[in-house]
Amino acid sequence: MAVATVETAAEPRRSWSRYRHPSSTIRFAVILGILAFLGWSIAFLNIDLSRVLGAFPRLAEILATRYFPPDVGYVTDADFIHSVVRTLEMSLLGGFFGVACSIPLAWLAARNITISRRIAYPFGRLAIMCSRSIHETIWTILFVTVLGFGMLAGTLALTVFCIGFAGKLFSDELEAIDMGPVEAMRSVGAGPLQVFQYAVLPQVRVAFTGIAIYTWDVAFRAATVVGFFGGGGMGWYLKRTTQQLESTRVAAILLVIIGLVLLAELGSGWLRKRIARMR
Amino acid sequence: MKHEAGIVEGRIARGLPRYEEEQVPVLDVRNLKVSYTSSGPQILKGINFSVDSSDFCAVIGPSGAGKSTLIRCVNRLVEPSEGEIVLFGQDVRALRGGELRRLRRRIGMIFQEFNLVNRMSVMDNVLSGRLGYTGPFRSFFKAFTREDIDRALHLLERVGLQDHVDKRADALSGGQRQRVGIARALMQKPEILLLDEPTSALDPKISRDVMGLIRELADEFKVPVLCNIHDVQLALETCNRIIGMQDGYKKFDGLAKGMQKRDLDEIYAMEVL
Amino acid sequence: MAIAAPDASEHGFDAWVAHKRQRRIGNWLLVAAAMAVLGWCVWDTIVVDTDWARMGGALGIAGTIERFFLIDWSLIPHLLVPALETMMMATLGTLLGCVLSLPVAWFGAANVTPSKYFFYPVGRFLMVLSRSIHEIIWALLFVGAVGLGALPGILAVAMRSIGFISKITAEAIENIDPKPVEAIRAVGGNQFQVMYYGIVPQILPVIIGTIIFEWDINIRRSAIMGLVGAGGLGLVFFRQMAMFNYGGVTLVVLAVLVLIAIGEIVSHYARKAVI
């Protein structure tokens, strides 16, 4: 039977080690730095690690004892159902206006087809980044301060949120298009708007529709809580019941929110799949 | 018996000493049948053959003949449905879990698409050939023994990749990647090599180089080889024994030298029609 | 001409126009319906629900906005520690989220799940649940469970991150190339070695990219955790708001922007290093 043996060659062998001086050292330093930051964070924020693990059983216990029989009567009340409808309205309006504003902004913020790289491109980028960077609840509070309580503030906050969310996705999509048709249209002598309509839009229409539906889905998720800060809709009920410690009512509202968000997600997923098939 | 005469002649042809005594074949396959689903078509319909310690044996045949399935049955990447496979005196089909892994680590395998982990370095890919012998602690930290690393370096030099040790596997060309695959298989100190279409993803010139290299290394380490290959000319050049298959049946088994044109015609009859 | 005439009526210009018109009518109906819904929404939210009188007209609004622009720079020294806290909350939350999403991804990836009929649906449900509950609600729940402080913020951020990280990870596991896995099996590797050498190197870049992306988002999220009692910049924002010091509010918002810019820069370089 043939047995392979380790042959000991006479020639001197080059040695090898996993450790490479500059790159491995840098990597270890970075990992060490991250670990140090994590350790410092735990110490600085005064976090008791046993409480972290205890939090989940504790949450389950509280849910089981205090929140348990959800007050179904509260959420089947006509006022509450009206607030659900209003939440839906806000998300639709915010999604619509947000998408409508973000398409031109995304056009400016797409490096390959922007009108001018010097002025329009940074402007578009900055506008999208600013609306993305600030959380929707902060937008809500700001609009509520200026415009007063109500759905107008919530709708505007959602609009800004959608501009940031959809604008990013739109401009990424635009930057990935095939530039061939764009060049063809430009060589025909088409203006920027014509180029956008004839060479760019046909390429991204399906993707944009999918993103728009997804944006609405996310906007609806956000709309459930804008009311918490005075933006109108069902979030206001959430705030009132939590502040008055009416836990069973909170539980009912949370269940409604989860159910609606799941429905919205299923619906938007189904629609997006259908649209992707039309491609 | 056609092929027993072949062993002796094969050994002479390869410059190995002539065995006179009866010897047990390394691999013995009896009445092997495979179908992927219980109701589906049979891929192999009762194959018998054996491989001896001196063999460099090629399995040829038209595509869909079951060559790849045959090779994969030997280390049970494909589960046979009937028959007997005896490798190193063990019944392969009876092995379970750890036993199967211990058998697999004695079998080197070289794949058609190289099957390298693209994001790992060449060195790590070669070292992964030793995994069967490496404990959990060492494999977690990728801390292979000094001996393994030396062997890997030597093998990489042997296959001509000494300058590519720390490159990522996907930075190499096809021929170079297959050389990494060869080095990985030899890292196992294999007692038999299984080659599953090792050259069909390569261009003809590089195919010849790679097959030549495998032949050279197999002779050097005295490893028997079972190889499935679609390039008949290359098979006749490199291998000393040929098994011809067609549609799940063995049609030819004998020395490469003794192969006639009509044997080939018979094997490839389906394709001609 | 006599030969061309029937051709024109069947496939030519007229037919084309008729076909177009049919499609266009359908499209217009759809658009009209959508417009009607939107119009009703506008009516209900903006016209009926808004108390225009309380805003005090254009001048009143301009006055409020003006107060936001009188930025209260004196607040800067009081922002440093909260900003650091926010950053730490985001980082620890992301880390905890990663740890928690490992089992979820394992359960929810169809090709490696321990049980297709029990653990797979559980994993998928956890992914959806984590994403469908807003971070504010998670924070409220955890404030109830563990009290005020940074911990509920971290936990909320972690819970909200699980969904995205584990979904992407599960998809990466489902889309791996099976060939290297086969090679490691052929070499005689055990279950752990197959995972560690065959699967992990393939999905690692995707996972790290996702974690960096999620960390970036989590900075945004942890900046508002203070609104429900979890510390960080959100708490300062809340206090300034309560004192009607709108200049300070603007400064906090600017601080959030700075943090996010830092996050973008760090994640840009981190992503480059990983790829």
Coordinates of C-alpha atoms in Angstrom, one line a residue, chain C residues 5-257:
Chain C
A5 CA -54.6 49.6 -46.1
P6 CA -55.8 46.5 -44.1
D7 CA -52.4 46.2 -42.6
A8 CA -52.7 49.7 -41.3
S9 CA -56.1 49.1 -39.7
E10 CA -55.0 45.9 -37.9
H11 CA -51.5 46.5 -36.8
G12 CA -50.8 50.0 -37.9
F13 CA -51.2 53.5 -36.5
D14 CA -54.9 53.3 -35.6
A15 CA -54.6 50.1 -33.7
W16 CA -51.6 51.4 -31.9
V17 CA -53.4 54.5 -30.9
A18 CA -56.5 52.5 -29.8
H19 CA -54.3 50.2 -27.7
K20 CA -52.5 53.1 -26.1
R21 CA -55.8 54.8 -25.4
Q22 CA -57.1 51.8 -23.6
R23 CA -54.1 51.5 -21.4
R24 CA -54.1 55.2 -20.8
I25 CA -57.8 55.2 -19.6
G26 CA -56.9 52.4 -17.1
N27 CA -53.9 54.4 -15.9
W28 CA -56.0 57.6 -15.5
L29 CA -58.6 55.8 -13.5
L30 CA -55.9 54.5 -11.1
V31 CA -54.3 57.9 -10.8
A32 CA -57.7 59.6 -10.2
A33 CA -58.5 57.1 -7.4
A34 CA -55.1 57.7 -5.8
M35 CA -55.6 61.4 -6.1
A36 CA -59.0 61.2 -4.5
V37 CA -57.6 59.2 -1.5
L38 CA -54.8 61.7 -1.1
G39 CA -57.1 64.7 -1.4
W40 CA -59.3 63.3 1.3
C41 CA -56.2 62.7 3.5
V42 CA -55.1 66.3 2.9
W43 CA -58.6 67.6 3.8
D44 CA -58.8 65.5 6.9
T45 CA -55.3 66.2 8.3
I46 CA -54.4 69.6 7.2
V47 CA -57.6 71.4 6.8
V48 CA -59.9 69.9 9.5
D49 CA -57.4 68.9 12.1
T50 CA -55.1 71.9 12.1
D51 CA -55.8 74.8 14.5
W52 CA -54.5 77.6 12.3
A53 CA -55.5 80.3 14.7
R54 CA -53.2 79.0 17.4
M55 CA -50.1 79.3 15.2
G56 CA -50.5 83.0 15.1
G57 CA -50.3 83.3 11.4
A58 CA -47.1 83.6 9.3
L59 CA -45.6 86.1 11.7
G60 CA -46.1 83.9 14.7
I61 CA -44.5 80.9 12.9
A62 CA -41.6 83.1 11.7
G63 CA -41.2 84.3 15.3
T64 CA -40.9 80.8 16.6
I65 CA -38.5 79.7 13.9
E66 CA -36.4 82.8 14.7
R67 CA -36.0 81.7 18.3
F68 CA -34.5 78.4 17.0
F69 CA -31.8 80.3 15.2
L70 CA -30.5 82.2 18.2
I71 CA -28.2 79.3 19.0
D72 CA -27.2 79.0 22.6
W73 CA -23.5 78.3 22.3
S74 CA -22.9 78.4 26.0
L75 CA -24.4 74.9 26.2
I76 CA -21.4 73.2 24.4
P77 CA -19.5 72.1 27.5
H78 CA -22.6 70.4 28.8
L79 CA -23.0 68.4 25.6
L80 CA -19.7 66.5 25.6
V81 CA -20.6 63.8 28.2
P82 CA -24.1 63.2 26.8
A83 CA -22.6 63.0 23.3
L84 CA -20.1 60.4 24.5
E85 CA -22.9 58.5 26.2
T86 CA -25.0 58.5 23.0
M87 CA -22.0 57.0 21.1
M88 CA -21.4 54.4 23.8
M89 CA -25.1 53.5 23.9
A90 CA -25.1 53.0 20.1
T91 CA -21.9 50.9 20.2
L92 CA -23.0 48.7 23.1
G93 CA -26.5 48.3 21.6
T94 CA -25.1 47.2 18.3
L95 CA -22.8 44.7 19.9
L96 CA -25.6 43.3 22.0
G97 CA -27.8 43.2 18.9
C98 CA -25.2 41.2 17.0
V99 CA -24.8 38.7 19.8
L100 CA -28.6 38.3 20.1
S101 CA -29.0 38.0 16.3
L102 CA -26.6 35.1 15.9
P103 CA -29.1 32.5 17.1
V104 CA -32.0 34.2 15.3
A105 CA -30.0 34.1 12.0
W106 CA -29.1 30.5 12.7
F107 CA -32.8 29.6 13.3
G108 CA -34.0 31.7 10.3
A109 CA -31.7 30.5 7.6
A110 CA -33.5 27.7 5.7
N111 CA -30.4 25.7 4.9
V112 CA -28.8 25.5 8.4
T113 CA -31.9 25.8 10.7
P114 CA -32.1 23.0 13.4
S115 CA -35.7 22.4 12.6
K116 CA -37.7 23.5 9.6
Y117 CA -41.0 23.3 11.3
F118 CA -40.3 24.8 14.7
F119 CA -37.1 26.9 14.8
Y120 CA -37.4 28.4 11.3
P121 CA -40.7 30.1 11.8
V122 CA -39.6 31.2 15.2
G123 CA -36.5 32.8 13.8
R124 CA -38.5 34.5 11.0
F125 CA -41.1 35.8 13.5
L126 CA -38.4 37.2 15.8
M127 CA -36.9 39.1 12.8
V128 CA -40.2 40.6 11.9
L129 CA -41.1 41.4 15.5
S130 CA -37.9 43.2 16.2
R131 CA -38.3 45.4 13.2
S132 CA -42.0 46.1 13.6
I133 CA -41.8 47.6 17.0
H134 CA -40.5 51.1 17.0
E135 CA -37.4 51.9 19.1
I136 CA -39.4 54.3 21.2
I137 CA -41.7 51.5 22.2
W138 CA -38.9 49.1 22.9
A139 CA -37.4 51.8 25.1
L140 CA -40.7 52.3 26.9
L141 CA -40.9 48.6 27.6
F142 CA -37.4 48.4 28.9
V143 CA -37.6 51.5 31.0
G144 CA -40.5 49.7 32.7
A145 CA -38.5 46.6 33.2
V146 CA -35.1 47.9 34.3
G147 CA -35.7 51.5 35.3
L148 CA -34.2 54.7 34.0
G149 CA -30.6 55.0 32.8
A150 CA -28.5 54.0 29.8
L151 CA -29.3 50.3 30.1
P152 CA -32.9 50.4 28.7
G153 CA -31.6 52.5 25.8
I154 CA -28.9 49.9 25.0
L155 CA -31.4 47.1 25.2
A156 CA -33.9 49.0 23.0
V157 CA -31.3 49.7 20.4
A158 CA -30.2 46.1 20.5
M159 CA -33.7 44.7 20.1
R160 CA -34.4 47.0 17.2
S161 CA -31.1 45.9 15.5
I162 CA -31.7 42.2 15.7
G163 CA -34.2 42.2 12.9
F164 CA -32.0 43.7 10.2
I165 CA -28.7 42.1 11.2
S166 CA -30.2 38.6 11.5
K167 CA -32.2 38.9 8.3
I168 CA -29.1 39.9 6.2
T169 CA -27.0 37.2 7.9
A170 CA -29.6 34.6 7.3
E171 CA -29.8 35.6 3.6
A172 CA -26.0 35.5 3.4
I173 CA -26.0 32.0 4.9
E174 CA -28.7 30.9 2.4
N175 CA -26.7 32.2 -0.5
I176 CA -23.3 30.7 0.2
D177 CA -21.3 28.8 -2.4
P178 CA -21.6 25.2 -1.4
K179 CA -18.4 24.1 -3.1
P180 CA -15.9 25.1 -0.5
V181 CA -18.1 23.5 2.1
E182 CA -18.0 20.3 0.2
A183 CA -14.2 20.5 0.0
I184 CA -13.9 20.9 3.8
R185 CA -16.2 17.9 4.2
A186 CA -14.1 15.9 1.8
V187 CA -11.0 16.7 3.8
G188 CA -12.6 15.1 6.9
G189 CA -13.6 18.3 8.8
N190 CA -16.2 18.1 11.5
Q191 CA -19.4 20.1 11.8
F192 CA -17.6 23.0 13.5
Q193 CA -14.7 23.1 11.1
V194 CA -17.1 23.0 8.1
M195 CA -18.9 26.1 9.6
Y196 CA -15.7 27.9 10.6
Y197 CA -13.7 27.3 7.4
G198 CA -16.4 26.8 4.8
I199 CA -19.2 29.2 5.8
V200 CA -17.8 31.9 8.0
P201 CA -15.2 33.3 5.6
Q202 CA -17.9 33.6 2.9
I203 CA -20.4 35.5 5.0
L204 CA -18.1 37.5 7.2
P205 CA -17.7 40.6 5.0
V206 CA -21.5 40.8 4.6
I207 CA -22.0 40.6 8.3
I208 CA -19.4 43.1 9.2
G209 CA -20.7 45.5 6.5
T210 CA -24.2 45.1 8.0
I211 CA -23.0 45.7 11.5
I212 CA -21.2 48.9 10.5
F213 CA -24.4 50.1 8.7
E214 CA -26.5 49.3 11.7
W215 CA -24.1 51.0 14.0
D216 CA -24.4 54.1 11.9
I217 CA -28.2 54.0 12.2
N218 CA -28.0 53.2 15.9
I219 CA -26.3 56.5 16.6
R220 CA -29.4 58.2 15.3
R221 CA -31.6 55.9 17.4
S222 CA -29.7 56.3 20.6
A223 CA -29.7 60.1 20.2
I224 CA -33.5 60.0 21.0
M225 CA -33.5 57.4 23.7
G226 CA -33.3 60.2 26.3
L227 CA -36.8 61.4 25.3
V228 CA -38.2 58.4 27.2
G229 CA -35.7 58.5 30.1
A230 CA -32.6 56.6 28.8
G231 CA -29.9 59.3 28.9
G232 CA -27.6 60.7 26.3
L233 CA -28.2 63.7 24.0
G234 CA -32.0 63.0 23.9
L235 CA -32.2 63.9 27.6
V236 CA -30.5 67.2 27.0
F237 CA -32.9 67.8 24.1
F238 CA -35.8 67.0 26.3
R239 CA -34.7 69.4 29.1
Q240 CA -33.9 72.3 26.7
M241 CA -37.3 71.8 25.2
A242 CA -39.0 71.8 28.6
M243 CA -37.2 75.1 29.4
F244 CA -38.3 76.5 26.0
N245 CA -34.7 77.3 25.3
Y246 CA -35.0 76.8 21.5
G247 CA -31.4 78.0 20.9
G248 CA -30.2 75.1 23.0
V249 CA -32.4 72.7 21.2
T250 CA -30.8 73.7 17.9
L251 CA -27.4 73.2 19.4
V252 CA -28.4 69.7 20.5
V253 CA -29.6 68.9 16.9
L254 CA -26.3 70.2 15.6
A255 CA -24.5 68.0 18.0
V256 CA -26.4 65.0 16.7
L257 CA -25.4 66.0 13.2

